[in-house]
CSV table of C-alpha atoms in Angstrom, one decimal:
chain,number,residue,atom,x,y,z
W,1,MET,CA,-3.8,13.8,-31.8
W,2,ASN,CA,-6.7,11.4,-31.4
W,3,ALA,CA,-6.3,7.7,-31.1
W,4,THR,CA,-6.6,5.8,-34.4
W,5,ALA,CA,-9.7,3.6,-34.4
W,6,GLY,CA,-8.7,-0.1,-33.9
W,7,ARG,CA,-5.2,0.7,-32.7
W,8,LYS,CA,-4.0,-1.8,-30.2
W,9,PRO,CA,-2.6,-0.6,-26.9
W,10,VAL,CA,1.0,-0.5,-25.8
W,11,HIS,CA,1.7,-2.6,-22.7
W,12,LEU,CA,4.1,-1.2,-20.1
W,13,ALA,CA,5.4,-3.8,-17.7
W,14,VAL,CA,5.5,-2.6,-14.1
W,15,TYR,CA,7.0,-4.5,-11.1
W,16,ASP,CA,8.6,-3.7,-7.8
W,17,THR,CA,11.8,-1.7,-8.2
W,18,PHE,CA,11.1,-0.7,-11.8
W,19,ALA,CA,13.1,2.2,-13.0
W,20,ASP,CA,10.4,4.8,-13.5
W,21,TRP,CA,12.6,7.3,-15.4
W,22,GLU,CA,13.6,4.9,-18.2
W,23,THR,CA,10.3,4.7,-20.1
W,24,GLY,CA,8.8,8.2,-19.4
W,25,HIS,CA,9.8,9.8,-22.7
W,26,ALA,CA,8.5,6.8,-24.7
W,27,THR,CA,5.1,6.5,-22.9
W,28,ALA,CA,4.5,10.2,-22.8
W,29,HIS,CA,4.9,10.7,-26.5
W,30,LEU,CA,3.1,7.5,-27.4
W,31,ALA,CA,0.2,8.7,-25.4
W,32,ARG,CA,0.3,12.1,-26.9
W,33,SER,CA,0.1,10.5,-30.3
W,34,GLY,CA,-3.0,8.5,-29.5
W,35,HIS,CA,-1.6,5.2,-28.2
W,36,GLU,CA,-3.3,3.8,-25.2
W,37,ILE,CA,-0.8,2.8,-22.5
W,38,ARG,CA,-1.8,-0.1,-20.3
W,39,THR,CA,0.3,-1.3,-17.4
W,40,ALA,CA,0.9,-5.0,-16.7
W,41,GLY,CA,2.2,-6.3,-13.4
W,42,PRO,CA,2.8,-9.7,-11.9
W,43,SER,CA,-0.8,-9.4,-10.7
W,44,THR,CA,-3.1,-6.4,-10.3
W,45,ALA,CA,-1.7,-5.7,-6.8
W,46,PRO,CA,0.1,-2.4,-6.5
W,47,VAL,CA,3.9,-2.2,-7.2
W,48,THR,CA,6.4,0.4,-6.2
W,49,SER,CA,9.1,1.8,-8.4
W,50,ILE,CA,12.7,2.7,-7.5
W,51,GLY,CA,11.5,6.3,-7.2
W,52,GLY,CA,8.8,5.4,-4.7
W,53,LEU,CA,5.9,5.7,-7.2
W,54,ARG,CA,3.0,3.3,-6.4
W,55,VAL,CA,1.3,1.9,-9.4
W,56,ARG,CA,-1.7,-0.3,-9.6
W,57,PRO,CA,-1.4,-2.4,-12.8
W,58,ASP,CA,-4.3,-2.3,-15.3
W,59,LEU,CA,-4.0,-6.1,-15.8
W,60,ALA,CA,-1.9,-9.1,-14.7
W,61,LEU,CA,0.8,-10.4,-17.0
W,62,ASP,CA,-1.1,-13.7,-17.5
W,63,ASP,CA,-3.8,-11.7,-19.2
W,64,VAL,CA,-1.4,-10.0,-21.7
W,65,ARG,CA,-1.6,-11.5,-25.1
W,66,PRO,CA,0.5,-10.5,-28.2
W,67,GLU,CA,-2.5,-10.4,-30.4
W,68,ASP,CA,-4.0,-7.6,-28.2
W,69,SER,CA,-0.9,-5.4,-28.2
W,70,SER,CA,1.2,-3.3,-30.5
W,71,LEU,CA,4.3,-3.3,-28.2
W,72,LEU,CA,5.6,-4.6,-24.9
W,73,ILE,CA,7.9,-2.3,-23.0
W,74,LEU,CA,10.1,-3.7,-20.2
W,75,PRO,CA,11.9,-1.2,-17.9
W,76,GLY,CA,14.9,-2.0,-15.8
W,77,ALA,CA,14.5,-3.0,-12.2
W,78,ASP,CA,16.7,-4.2,-9.3
W,79,LEU,CA,14.7,-7.5,-9.4
W,80,TRP,CA,16.1,-8.4,-12.8
W,81,ASP,CA,19.5,-8.9,-11.2
W,82,THR,CA,18.6,-10.1,-7.7
W,83,SER,CA,16.0,-12.8,-8.3
W,84,ASP,CA,14.1,-14.8,-10.9
W,85,ASP,CA,10.8,-13.0,-10.1
W,86,LEU,CA,10.7,-11.3,-13.4
W,87,ALA,CA,11.6,-14.3,-15.6
W,88,PRO,CA,7.8,-14.6,-16.6
W,89,PHE,CA,8.1,-11.1,-18.2
W,90,ALA,CA,11.1,-12.4,-20.3
W,91,ARG,CA,9.0,-15.4,-21.3
W,92,THR,CA,6.2,-13.1,-22.3
W,93,ALA,CA,8.7,-11.1,-24.4
W,94,ARG,CA,9.6,-14.4,-26.2
W,95,ALA,CA,5.9,-15.0,-27.0
W,96,PHE,CA,5.5,-11.4,-28.3
W,97,LEU,CA,8.5,-11.7,-30.6
W,98,ALA,CA,7.4,-15.1,-31.9
W,99,ALA,CA,4.1,-13.6,-32.7
W,100,GLY,CA,5.7,-10.7,-34.6
W,101,VAL,CA,4.8,-8.1,-32.0
W,102,PRO,CA,7.7,-5.9,-31.0
W,103,VAL,CA,9.4,-5.6,-27.6
W,104,ALA,CA,11.4,-2.8,-26.1
W,105,ALA,CA,13.8,-3.5,-23.2
W,106,ILE,CA,16.1,-1.2,-21.3
W,107,CYS,CA,18.7,-1.6,-18.6
W,108,GLY,CA,18.2,-4.7,-16.4
W,109,ALA,CA,15.5,-6.0,-18.7
W,110,THR,CA,18.1,-6.6,-21.3
W,111,ALA,CA,19.8,-9.0,-18.9
W,112,GLY,CA,16.5,-10.8,-18.4
W,113,LEU,CA,16.1,-11.2,-22.2
W,114,ALA,CA,19.7,-12.4,-22.4
W,115,ARG,CA,19.0,-15.1,-19.9
W,116,GLU,CA,15.9,-16.1,-21.9
W,117,GLY,CA,18.1,-16.5,-25.1
W,118,LEU,CA,16.5,-13.6,-26.9
W,119,LEU,CA,19.7,-11.7,-27.6
W,120,ASP,CA,21.7,-14.7,-28.9
W,121,ASP,CA,20.9,-13.9,-32.6
W,122,ARG,CA,20.0,-10.2,-32.6
W,123,ALA,CA,22.0,-7.1,-32.6
W,124,HIS,CA,21.6,-5.4,-29.2
W,125,THR,CA,23.0,-3.2,-26.6
W,126,SER,CA,22.8,-2.6,-22.8
W,127,ALA,CA,24.7,-0.8,-20.1
W,128,VAL,CA,28.0,-2.4,-21.0
W,129,SER,CA,29.0,-5.6,-22.7
W,130,PHE,CA,30.3,-7.3,-19.6
W,131,TYR,CA,27.0,-6.8,-17.8
W,132,LEU,CA,25.3,-9.0,-20.3
W,133,ALA,CA,28.3,-11.4,-20.5
W,134,ALA,CA,27.8,-12.1,-16.8
W,135,THR,CA,24.5,-13.7,-17.6
W,136,GLY,CA,26.3,-16.4,-19.5
W,137,TYR,CA,24.4,-15.7,-22.7
W,138,ALA,CA,25.6,-16.7,-26.2
W,139,GLY,CA,25.0,-13.4,-28.0
W,140,GLY,CA,28.2,-11.5,-27.1
W,141,GLU,CA,29.3,-11.2,-30.7
W,142,HIS,CA,26.0,-9.3,-31.5
W,143,TYR,CA,26.6,-6.6,-28.8
W,144,VAL,CA,26.8,-3.1,-30.3
W,145,GLU,CA,28.4,-0.2,-28.5
W,146,THR,CA,25.7,2.5,-29.2
W,147,ASP,CA,22.9,4.3,-27.5
W,148,SER,CA,20.0,2.0,-28.6
W,149,VAL,CA,19.5,-0.8,-31.1
W,150,THR,CA,16.5,-2.1,-33.0
W,151,ASP,CA,16.8,-5.6,-34.6
W,152,ALA,CA,14.1,-8.1,-35.6
W,153,GLY,CA,11.4,-6.3,-33.7
W,154,LEU,CA,13.4,-5.9,-30.5
W,155,VAL,CA,14.6,-2.5,-29.1
W,156,THR,CA,17.4,-2.5,-26.5
W,157,ALA,CA,19.1,0.3,-24.6
W,158,GLY,CA,21.2,1.0,-21.5
W,159,PRO,CA,20.0,2.8,-18.4
W,160,THR,CA,21.6,6.2,-19.4
W,161,GLU,CA,19.7,6.3,-22.7
W,162,PRO,CA,16.0,6.8,-22.1
W,163,VAL,CA,15.7,9.3,-24.9
W,164,ALA,CA,17.4,7.1,-27.5
W,165,PHE,CA,15.2,4.2,-26.3
W,166,ALA,CA,12.2,6.4,-26.9
W,167,ARG,CA,13.4,7.5,-30.3
W,168,GLU,CA,13.6,3.8,-31.4
W,169,ILE,CA,10.1,3.1,-30.1
W,170,LEU,CA,8.7,6.2,-31.7
W,171,ARG,CA,10.3,5.2,-35.0
W,172,LEU,CA,9.2,1.6,-34.7
W,173,LEU,CA,5.5,2.5,-34.2
W,174,GLY,CA,5.6,5.2,-36.8
W,175,VAL,CA,4.9,8.1,-34.4
W,176,TYR,CA,7.7,10.3,-35.9
W,177,GLU,CA,10.1,9.7,-38.7
W,178,GLY,CA,12.8,11.4,-40.7
W,179,GLU,CA,13.5,15.0,-40.0
W,180,VAL,CA,10.8,15.2,-37.3
W,181,LEU,CA,12.2,12.2,-35.4
W,182,ASP,CA,15.7,13.7,-35.6
W,183,ALA,CA,14.4,17.0,-34.3
W,184,TRP,CA,12.6,15.3,-31.5
W,185,TYR,CA,15.8,13.5,-30.4
W,186,ARG,CA,17.8,16.7,-30.7
W,187,LEU,CA,15.4,18.6,-28.5
W,188,PHE,CA,15.0,16.1,-25.7
W,189,HIS,CA,18.5,14.6,-25.8
W,190,ASP,CA,20.6,17.7,-26.7
W,191,SER,CA,18.4,20.6,-25.6
W,192,ASP,CA,18.7,21.9,-29.2
W,193,ALA,CA,16.3,24.8,-29.3
W,194,SER,CA,16.5,24.9,-33.1
W,195,ALA,CA,14.5,21.7,-33.2
W,196,TYR,CA,11.4,23.5,-31.9
W,197,ALA,CA,10.6,25.0,-35.3
W,198,VAL,CA,10.6,21.6,-37.0
W,199,LEU,CA,8.4,20.0,-34.4
W,200,GLU,CA,6.0,22.9,-34.3
W,201,LYS,CA,5.6,22.8,-38.1
W,202,ALA,CA,4.9,19.1,-37.9
W,203,GLY,CA,2.4,19.5,-35.1
W,204,ALA,CA,4.6,17.3,-32.9
W,205,LEU,CA,4.6,19.5,-29.8
């Protein structure tokens, strides 16, 4: 599919130790549907993922504005748990949500958002409940034991659920819906070959 005129890009945060496998399904299928993916780092200096991929960000975080974006995606990273280096990304997520622009966070990024207070009043999930509880956040009663959660413009998921994470993002941005979205999830999560026919008919492959 071709990009829709005037569609704002999706911003993918990248930083040292980012978990490169956690956002691949989402960004690949967003790009295939015509969404421009722009990477945003602490600066425009190259960063290196957990898997050793070297990425030169398209722009620095300070240049990312909610009004210029359709979504901010925050992958997990060791740095979320070992330092405060990524706190500016959580603050940017706050600005996005305040502006009504959605945010999607997976794995360690959910802990970063918990520390920022963004999960105190929203249904959410993560790796396990006690992982977020260790941040000292006030949102424990809103934790949901499921693969991925979307609430008030915020998508959350744990590190073992990149496909469910992508499903929620694709639903949120209207890439796929209903039977097609279900078939997409069954194909990529369950290796359900019967889903091919639905996706082919919809032109989603």
